[in-house]
Amino acid sequence: MLAIAFWNIHEARGADVMQGVVALAAALSGDQNLSGPDGDVLVCLGEPGPLDKNQLEQQLNLQAPGHQWWCEKSLSGRFITLGTINKGTLSFSGETCGCLPTTVSRVNGQNEISPYELWFVHLMSPINSDNAWMLQAAVARELRQAVVDREILRSNSATIAIGDFNMPPYSPGMTDPTTLNAAACRTAARGPRTVRAQKHDYFFNPMWEILGSRHADQQPGSFYKRYANSAIFWHLYDQVLVRPELVDRVFPGSARVITMAGAFSLLTSRGGIDARFSDHLPITISLAI
């Protein structure tokens, strides 16, 4: 069992971001319902800014003992990955489309588990665009093509993409057959989908399950902003997409937006996001891999 998480930490501008990351990672590794009996965790931090990966690694091993934590910063500086799983099982090959792909080869005892392609995503923000929907669709198509190209190159279509897509699950950039073609239903996502005589493979987007009202075990968004032309204040920009080959490996209900990092609440007393940590909340998903 593996817990995979992503957190856009907003260039580490928050005063307590290091403390929050360490607490989050420790909580994930210590919760067997999320990371299994071995505490297998893989976390990606988007936009880490000046966050010192060596200091982060040191703090993780000091404050979350029982595991051999490692941290790695991408060449561009846009991502830090950290985890408890064997670093040698990850094969990074450079960034593309502003995203960080890797091949993960897991083992179960002496038996190798089929490898899968994992993408850590941070797509361009449409905030200053004249046409947000058009930009979102364009960057989504670029990502989709990069994913397909890698699947062909690796002869492996078992793909997971997790991160900040900078668009909601219902955006055409997420759902259109020519973009990411991400379905809300795991049964429908087994696809493929044929539109105008052209076949399109699906992604399954489990984040649809948490849209709606907030309650004790459901946080309906990962980013909060009031736009003048919308009644939606909580936005689910951070998402996870899973190819049909891996749908059955997703633990039902494990896709979630995290509001607690150990003993630390990532929300203010009024329910907004606490800027001491970031302007986004982290997301996580657990898979039987």
mmCIF file of C-alpha atoms in Angstrom:
data_model
loop_
_atom_site.group_PDB
_atom_site.id
_atom_site.type_symbol
_atom_site.label_atom_id
_atom_site.label_comp_id
_atom_site.label_asym_id
_atom_site.label_seq_id
_atom_site.Cartn_x
_atom_site.Cartn_y
_atom_site.Cartn_z
ATOM 1 C CA MET A 1 0.000 0.000 0.000
ATOM 2 C CA LEU A 2 1.327 3.410 -0.941
ATOM 3 C CA ALA A 3 0.153 6.905 -0.009
ATOM 4 C CA ILE A 4 0.900 9.463 -2.720
ATOM 5 C CA ALA A 5 0.467 13.147 -1.876
ATOM 6 C CA PHE A 6 0.923 16.513 -3.555
ATOM 7 C CA TRP A 7 1.105 19.961 -1.972
ATOM 8 C CA ASN A 8 1.593 23.264 -3.762
ATOM 9 C CA ILE A 9 3.431 25.166 -1.029
ATOM 10 C CA HIS A 10 3.394 28.565 -2.786
ATOM 11 C CA GLU A 11 7.157 29.109 -2.970
ATOM 12 C CA ALA A 12 7.466 28.369 0.767
ATOM 13 C CA ARG A 13 6.234 31.857 1.643
ATOM 14 C CA GLY A 14 4.434 30.640 4.767
ATOM 15 C CA ALA A 15 6.340 31.049 8.017
ATOM 16 C CA ASP A 16 5.507 27.499 9.168
ATOM 17 C CA VAL A 17 5.750 25.634 5.875
ATOM 18 C CA MET A 18 8.719 23.434 6.892
ATOM 19 C CA GLN A 19 6.907 22.424 10.072
ATOM 20 C CA GLY A 20 3.733 21.717 8.107
ATOM 21 C CA VAL A 21 5.456 19.536 5.505
ATOM 22 C CA VAL A 22 7.250 17.464 8.146
ATOM 23 C CA ALA A 23 4.034 17.030 10.147
ATOM 24 C CA LEU A 24 2.088 16.021 7.027
ATOM 25 C CA ALA A 25 4.673 13.457 5.919
ATOM 26 C CA ALA A 26 4.934 12.003 9.418
ATOM 27 C CA ALA A 27 1.147 11.739 9.712
ATOM 28 C CA LEU A 28 0.863 9.942 6.366
ATOM 29 C CA SER A 29 3.589 7.432 7.215
ATOM 30 C CA GLY A 30 2.094 6.796 10.645
ATOM 31 C CA ASP A 31 -1.454 6.100 9.443
ATOM 32 C CA GLN A 32 -1.788 2.477 8.321
ATOM 33 C CA ASN A 33 -5.137 3.271 6.710
ATOM 34 C CA LEU A 34 -3.287 5.540 4.285
ATOM 35 C CA SER A 35 0.199 4.070 3.877
ATOM 36 C CA GLY A 36 -0.161 0.474 5.053
ATOM 37 C CA PRO A 37 1.830 -1.372 7.713
ATOM 38 C CA ASP A 38 5.177 -0.283 6.220
ATOM 39 C CA GLY A 39 4.352 3.424 6.131
ATOM 40 C CA ASP A 40 5.092 3.708 2.410
ATOM 41 C CA VAL A 41 4.824 7.367 1.408
ATOM 42 C CA LEU A 42 5.699 9.428 -1.664
ATOM 43 C CA VAL A 43 5.098 13.194 -1.501
ATOM 44 C CA CYS A 44 5.686 15.919 -4.062
ATOM 45 C CA LEU A 45 5.909 19.589 -3.115
ATOM 46 C CA GLY A 46 5.069 21.989 -5.926
ATOM 47 C CA GLU A 47 6.693 25.437 -6.086
ATOM 48 C CA PRO A 48 9.007 24.871 -3.094
ATOM 49 C CA GLY A 49 10.890 28.118 -3.703
ATOM 50 C CA PRO A 50 13.875 28.494 -1.346
ATOM 51 C CA LEU A 51 12.885 25.538 0.866
ATOM 52 C CA ASP A 52 16.126 23.718 1.709
ATOM 53 C CA LYS A 53 15.745 20.066 0.781
ATOM 54 C CA ASN A 54 18.724 19.025 2.930
ATOM 55 C CA GLN A 55 17.243 20.705 5.997
ATOM 56 C CA LEU A 56 13.863 19.166 5.187
ATOM 57 C CA GLU A 57 15.396 15.694 4.960
ATOM 58 C CA GLN A 58 17.181 16.217 8.260
ATOM 59 C CA GLN A 59 13.981 17.338 10.004
ATOM 60 C CA LEU A 60 12.024 14.408 8.603
ATOM 61 C CA ASN A 61 14.524 11.899 9.945
ATOM 62 C CA LEU A 62 14.622 13.679 13.308
ATOM 63 C CA GLN A 63 10.886 14.159 13.783
ATOM 64 C CA ALA A 64 9.509 11.126 11.935
ATOM 65 C CA PRO A 65 11.838 8.300 13.004
ATOM 66 C CA GLY A 66 11.308 4.707 12.007
ATOM 67 C CA HIS A 67 11.827 5.400 8.314
ATOM 68 C CA GLN A 68 14.741 6.412 6.131
ATOM 69 C CA TRP A 69 13.457 9.628 4.601
ATOM 70 C CA TRP A 70 14.997 11.114 1.472
ATOM 71 C CA CYS A 71 14.369 14.368 -0.407
ATOM 72 C CA GLU A 72 15.183 15.326 -3.997
ATOM 73 C CA LYS A 73 14.789 18.697 -5.744
ATOM 74 C CA SER A 74 14.128 18.780 -9.489
ATOM 75 C CA LEU A 75 16.625 20.534 -11.755
ATOM 76 C CA SER A 76 14.182 23.387 -12.387
ATOM 77 C CA GLY A 77 13.575 23.829 -8.671
ATOM 78 C CA ARG A 78 9.801 23.598 -9.228
ATOM 79 C CA PHE A 79 9.366 20.312 -7.357
ATOM 80 C CA ILE A 80 10.713 18.547 -4.295
ATOM 81 C CA THR A 81 9.938 14.854 -3.928
ATOM 82 C CA LEU A 82 10.337 13.053 -0.629
ATOM 83 C CA GLY A 83 9.425 9.657 0.689
ATOM 84 C CA THR A 84 10.006 6.511 2.645
ATOM 85 C CA ILE A 85 9.934 4.108 -0.308
ATOM 86 C CA ASN A 86 13.207 3.002 -1.850
ATOM 87 C CA LYS A 87 14.483 5.938 -3.884
ATOM 88 C CA GLY A 88 16.009 3.463 -6.321
ATOM 89 C CA THR A 89 12.534 2.400 -7.438
ATOM 90 C CA LEU A 90 11.980 5.845 -9.013
ATOM 91 C CA SER A 91 13.325 6.671 -12.453
ATOM 92 C CA PHE A 92 13.022 10.408 -13.187
ATOM 93 C CA SER A 93 13.704 11.561 -16.742
ATOM 94 C CA GLY A 94 13.394 15.346 -16.651
ATOM 95 C CA GLU A 95 10.446 17.715 -16.737
ATOM 96 C CA THR A 96 8.031 18.187 -19.612
ATOM 97 C CA CYS A 97 4.978 20.459 -19.955
ATOM 98 C CA GLY A 98 5.906 21.924 -16.581
ATOM 99 C CA CYS A 99 5.369 18.499 -14.993
ATOM 100 C CA LEU A 100 7.671 15.900 -13.466
ATOM 101 C CA PRO A 101 7.182 12.310 -14.699
ATOM 102 C CA THR A 102 8.813 9.216 -13.239
ATOM 103 C CA THR A 103 8.560 5.460 -13.647
ATOM 104 C CA VAL A 104 7.972 3.637 -10.351
ATOM 105 C CA SER A 105 8.959 -0.030 -10.004
ATOM 106 C CA ARG A 106 7.686 -1.474 -6.758
ATOM 107 C CA VAL A 107 8.611 -4.831 -5.234
ATOM 108 C CA ASN A 108 6.689 -7.116 -2.900
ATOM 109 C CA GLY A 109 9.265 -9.268 -1.181
ATOM 110 C CA GLN A 110 11.168 -10.837 -4.078
ATOM 111 C CA ASN A 111 8.362 -10.220 -6.558
ATOM 112 C CA GLU A 112 8.421 -7.107 -8.720
ATOM 113 C CA ILE A 113 5.081 -5.368 -9.133
ATOM 114 C CA SER A 114 4.355 -4.113 -12.627
ATOM 115 C CA PRO A 115 5.841 -0.591 -13.008
ATOM 116 C CA TYR A 116 3.643 2.422 -13.473
ATOM 117 C CA GLU A 117 4.093 5.936 -14.798
ATOM 118 C CA LEU A 118 3.632 8.690 -12.212
ATOM 119 C CA TRP A 119 3.280 12.362 -13.152
ATOM 120 C CA PHE A 120 3.580 15.203 -10.660
ATOM 121 C CA VAL A 121 1.625 18.040 -12.231
ATOM 122 C CA HIS A 122 1.624 21.809 -11.967
ATOM 123 C CA LEU A 123 -0.064 23.332 -15.000
ATOM 124 C CA MET A 124 -0.059 26.997 -15.989
ATOM 125 C CA SER A 125 -2.473 29.279 -14.157
ATOM 126 C CA PRO A 126 -5.046 31.009 -16.374
ATOM 127 C CA ILE A 127 -5.434 33.917 -13.964
ATOM 128 C CA ASN A 128 -4.145 36.593 -16.376
ATOM 129 C CA SER A 129 -5.469 34.967 -19.518
ATOM 130 C CA ASP A 130 -8.064 36.641 -21.749
ATOM 131 C CA ASN A 131 -9.749 33.254 -22.179
ATOM 132 C CA ALA A 132 -9.218 30.942 -19.194
ATOM 133 C CA TRP A 133 -11.134 27.973 -20.646
ATOM 134 C CA MET A 134 -9.117 28.103 -23.872
ATOM 135 C CA LEU A 135 -5.782 28.234 -22.037
ATOM 136 C CA GLN A 136 -6.788 25.389 -19.713
ATOM 137 C CA ALA A 137 -7.769 23.241 -22.681
ATOM 138 C CA ALA A 138 -4.512 24.022 -24.478
ATOM 139 C CA VAL A 139 -2.252 23.065 -21.562
ATOM 140 C CA ALA A 140 -4.387 19.977 -20.878
ATOM 141 C CA ARG A 141 -3.940 18.814 -24.486
ATOM 142 C CA GLU A 142 -0.200 19.351 -24.183
ATOM 143 C CA LEU A 143 -0.092 17.242 -21.011
ATOM 144 C CA ARG A 144 -2.278 14.543 -22.528
ATOM 145 C CA GLN A 145 0.021 14.229 -25.537
ATOM 146 C CA ALA A 146 3.088 14.051 -23.299
ATOM 147 C CA VAL A 147 1.439 11.303 -21.239
ATOM 148 C CA VAL A 148 0.498 9.316 -24.345
ATOM 149 C CA ASP A 149 4.003 9.723 -25.796
ATOM 150 C CA ARG A 150 5.543 8.403 -22.573
ATOM 151 C CA GLU A 151 3.092 5.500 -22.427
ATOM 152 C CA ILE A 152 4.087 4.528 -25.972
ATOM 153 C CA LEU A 153 7.798 4.965 -25.253
ATOM 154 C CA ARG A 154 7.590 2.841 -22.092
ATOM 155 C CA SER A 155 5.053 0.376 -23.521
ATOM 156 C CA ASN A 156 3.075 1.002 -20.352
ATOM 157 C CA SER A 157 -0.279 2.776 -20.019
ATOM 158 C CA ALA A 158 -0.580 2.305 -16.247
ATOM 159 C CA THR A 159 -0.403 6.036 -15.479
ATOM 160 C CA ILE A 160 -1.220 8.223 -12.476
ATOM 161 C CA ALA A 161 -1.136 12.031 -12.574
ATOM 162 C CA ILE A 162 -1.408 14.044 -9.359
ATOM 163 C CA GLY A 163 -0.973 17.731 -8.679
ATOM 164 C CA ASP A 164 -2.224 21.241 -9.309
ATOM 165 C CA PHE A 165 -4.064 21.242 -12.643
ATOM 166 C CA ASN A 166 -5.204 24.854 -12.152
ATOM 167 C CA MET A 167 -8.714 23.985 -13.302
ATOM 168 C CA PRO A 168 -11.738 22.277 -11.700
ATOM 169 C CA PRO A 169 -12.796 18.676 -12.426
ATOM 170 C CA TYR A 170 -15.672 19.879 -14.614
ATOM 171 C CA SER A 171 -13.499 22.119 -16.812
ATOM 172 C CA PRO A 172 -13.425 21.150 -20.521
ATOM 173 C CA GLY A 173 -9.679 20.839 -20.065
ATOM 174 C CA MET A 174 -10.355 17.895 -17.754
ATOM 175 C CA THR A 175 -13.397 16.290 -19.381
ATOM 176 C CA ASP A 176 -13.275 16.913 -23.129
ATOM 177 C CA PRO A 177 -12.325 13.794 -25.141
ATOM 178 C CA THR A 178 -9.549 15.754 -26.862
ATOM 179 C CA THR A 179 -8.052 16.967 -23.578
ATOM 180 C CA LEU A 180 -7.562 14.811 -20.463
ATOM 181 C CA ASN A 181 -10.864 12.924 -20.853
ATOM 182 C CA ALA A 182 -11.198 12.393 -17.090
ATOM 183 C CA ALA A 183 -14.426 10.719 -15.971
ATOM 184 C CA ALA A 184 -16.120 10.921 -12.587
ATOM 185 C CA CYS A 185 -17.215 7.260 -12.662
ATOM 186 C CA ARG A 186 -14.688 4.468 -12.331
ATOM 187 C CA THR A 187 -16.919 2.106 -14.313
ATOM 188 C CA ALA A 188 -17.305 4.523 -17.223
ATOM 189 C CA ALA A 189 -13.578 5.293 -17.142
ATOM 190 C CA ARG A 190 -12.727 1.712 -18.063
ATOM 191 C CA GLY A 191 -13.562 2.914 -21.603
ATOM 192 C CA PRO A 192 -12.343 3.703 -24.142
ATOM 193 C CA ARG A 193 -14.615 6.419 -25.500
ATOM 194 C CA THR A 194 -15.279 6.842 -29.212
ATOM 195 C CA VAL A 195 -16.163 10.311 -30.490
ATOM 196 C CA ARG A 196 -16.530 11.014 -34.219
ATOM 197 C CA ALA A 197 -14.962 7.638 -35.005
ATOM 198 C CA GLN A 198 -11.855 8.409 -32.935
ATOM 199 C CA LYS A 199 -10.978 6.389 -29.850
ATOM 200 C CA HIS A 200 -9.992 8.242 -26.649
ATOM 201 C CA ASP A 201 -8.687 6.504 -23.526
ATOM 202 C CA TYR A 202 -10.098 7.708 -20.227
ATOM 203 C CA PHE A 203 -8.643 8.786 -16.954
ATOM 204 C CA PHE A 204 -10.651 8.194 -13.772
ATOM 205 C CA ASN A 205 -10.849 11.292 -11.542
ATOM 206 C CA PRO A 206 -11.779 10.211 -7.985
ATOM 207 C CA MET A 207 -11.761 13.822 -6.779
ATOM 208 C CA TRP A 208 -15.329 14.225 -8.081
ATOM 209 C CA GLU A 209 -16.430 12.223 -5.036
ATOM 210 C CA ILE A 210 -15.571 15.046 -2.627
ATOM 211 C CA LEU A 211 -17.207 17.961 -4.432
ATOM 212 C CA GLY A 212 -20.115 19.504 -2.543
ATOM 213 C CA SER A 213 -20.802 20.508 1.029
ATOM 214 C CA ARG A 214 -18.179 20.478 3.740
ATOM 215 C CA HIS A 215 -18.642 18.079 6.641
ATOM 216 C CA ALA A 216 -16.461 16.405 9.234
ATOM 217 C CA ASP A 217 -14.624 14.054 6.865
ATOM 218 C CA GLN A 218 -14.968 15.994 3.629
ATOM 219 C CA GLN A 219 -13.167 19.162 2.546
ATOM 220 C CA PRO A 220 -14.748 20.303 -0.739
ATOM 221 C CA GLY A 221 -11.777 22.178 -2.193
ATOM 222 C CA SER A 222 -8.021 22.685 -2.048
ATOM 223 C CA PHE A 223 -7.943 26.417 -2.887
ATOM 224 C CA TYR A 224 -10.161 29.265 -1.728
ATOM 225 C CA LYS A 225 -10.875 32.395 -3.734
ATOM 226 C CA ARG A 226 -13.954 34.548 -4.298
ATOM 227 C CA TYR A 227 -14.292 35.484 -7.959
ATOM 228 C CA ALA A 228 -16.723 38.288 -8.833
ATOM 229 C CA ASN A 229 -18.378 36.248 -11.596
ATOM 230 C CA SER A 230 -18.836 32.958 -9.715
ATOM 231 C CA ALA A 231 -20.754 31.575 -6.739
ATOM 232 C CA ILE A 232 -18.028 28.937 -6.216
ATOM 233 C CA PHE A 233 -15.534 29.880 -3.495
ATOM 234 C CA TRP A 234 -13.816 26.563 -2.771
ATOM 235 C CA HIS A 235 -11.987 25.305 -5.857
ATOM 236 C CA LEU A 236 -10.733 21.772 -6.440
ATOM 237 C CA TYR A 237 -7.708 22.593 -8.595
ATOM 238 C CA ASP A 238 -5.517 19.905 -7.028
ATOM 239 C CA GLN A 239 -6.549 16.509 -8.369
ATOM 240 C CA VAL A 240 -5.453 12.976 -9.167
ATOM 241 C CA LEU A 241 -6.111 11.099 -12.406
ATOM 242 C CA VAL A 242 -5.778 7.331 -12.814
ATOM 243 C CA ARG A 243 -5.726 5.250 -15.993
ATOM 244 C CA PRO A 244 -8.149 2.271 -16.213
ATOM 245 C CA GLU A 245 -5.299 -0.211 -15.632
ATOM 246 C CA LEU A 246 -4.905 1.132 -12.081
ATOM 247 C CA VAL A 247 -8.521 1.922 -11.170
ATOM 248 C CA ASP A 248 -8.930 -1.257 -9.114
ATOM 249 C CA ARG A 249 -5.794 -0.416 -7.144
ATOM 250 C CA VAL A 250 -7.297 2.822 -5.786
ATOM 251 C CA PHE A 251 -8.635 2.375 -2.270
ATOM 252 C CA PRO A 252 -12.231 3.693 -2.311
ATOM 253 C CA GLY A 253 -12.561 6.981 -0.483
ATOM 254 C CA SER A 254 -8.799 7.481 -0.169
ATOM 255 C CA ALA A 255 -8.694 10.518 -2.472
ATOM 256 C CA ARG A 256 -9.010 13.445 -0.137
ATOM 257 C CA VAL A 257 -8.038 17.011 0.609
ATOM 258 C CA ILE A 258 -6.012 17.170 3.813
ATOM 259 C CA THR A 259 -6.861 19.782 6.457
ATOM 260 C CA MET A 260 -4.728 18.434 9.312
ATOM 261 C CA ALA A 261 -0.972 17.849 9.265
ATOM 262 C CA GLY A 262 -0.468 15.830 12.406
ATOM 263 C CA ALA A 263 -1.485 18.120 15.269
ATOM 264 C CA PHE A 264 -1.525 21.211 13.039
ATOM 265 C CA SER A 265 -4.701 22.488 11.429
ATOM 266 C CA LEU A 266 -4.080 23.853 7.934
ATOM 267 C CA LEU A 267 -7.245 25.951 8.266
ATOM 268 C CA THR A 268 -7.871 29.163 10.158
ATOM 269 C CA SER A 269 -10.432 29.431 12.943
ATOM 270 C CA ARG A 270 -12.896 30.776 10.343
ATOM 271 C CA GLY A 271 -12.375 27.792 8.048
ATOM 272 C CA GLY A 272 -10.135 29.382 5.415
ATOM 273 C CA ILE A 273 -6.661 28.194 4.410
ATOM 274 C CA ASP A 274 -3.959 29.168 6.891
ATOM 275 C CA ALA A 275 -1.368 31.189 4.941
ATOM 276 C CA ARG A 276 1.319 30.272 7.471
ATOM 277 C CA PHE A 277 1.570 26.990 5.552
ATOM 278 C CA SER A 278 0.410 27.705 1.975
ATOM 279 C CA ASP A 279 -2.465 29.058 -0.099
ATOM 280 C CA HIS A 280 -3.336 25.483 -1.143
ATOM 281 C CA LEU A 281 -4.253 22.393 0.855
ATOM 282 C CA PRO A 282 -2.480 19.091 0.169
ATOM 283 C CA ILE A 283 -4.190 16.126 -1.474
ATOM 284 C CA THR A 284 -3.508 12.431 -1.090
ATOM 285 C CA ILE A 285 -4.580 9.067 -2.466
ATOM 286 C CA SER A 286 -3.788 5.491 -1.444
ATOM 287 C CA LEU A 287 -3.182 2.678 -3.887
ATOM 288 C CA ALA A 288 -2.534 -1.043 -3.582
ATOM 289 C CA ILE A 289 0.831 -0.876 -5.303
#
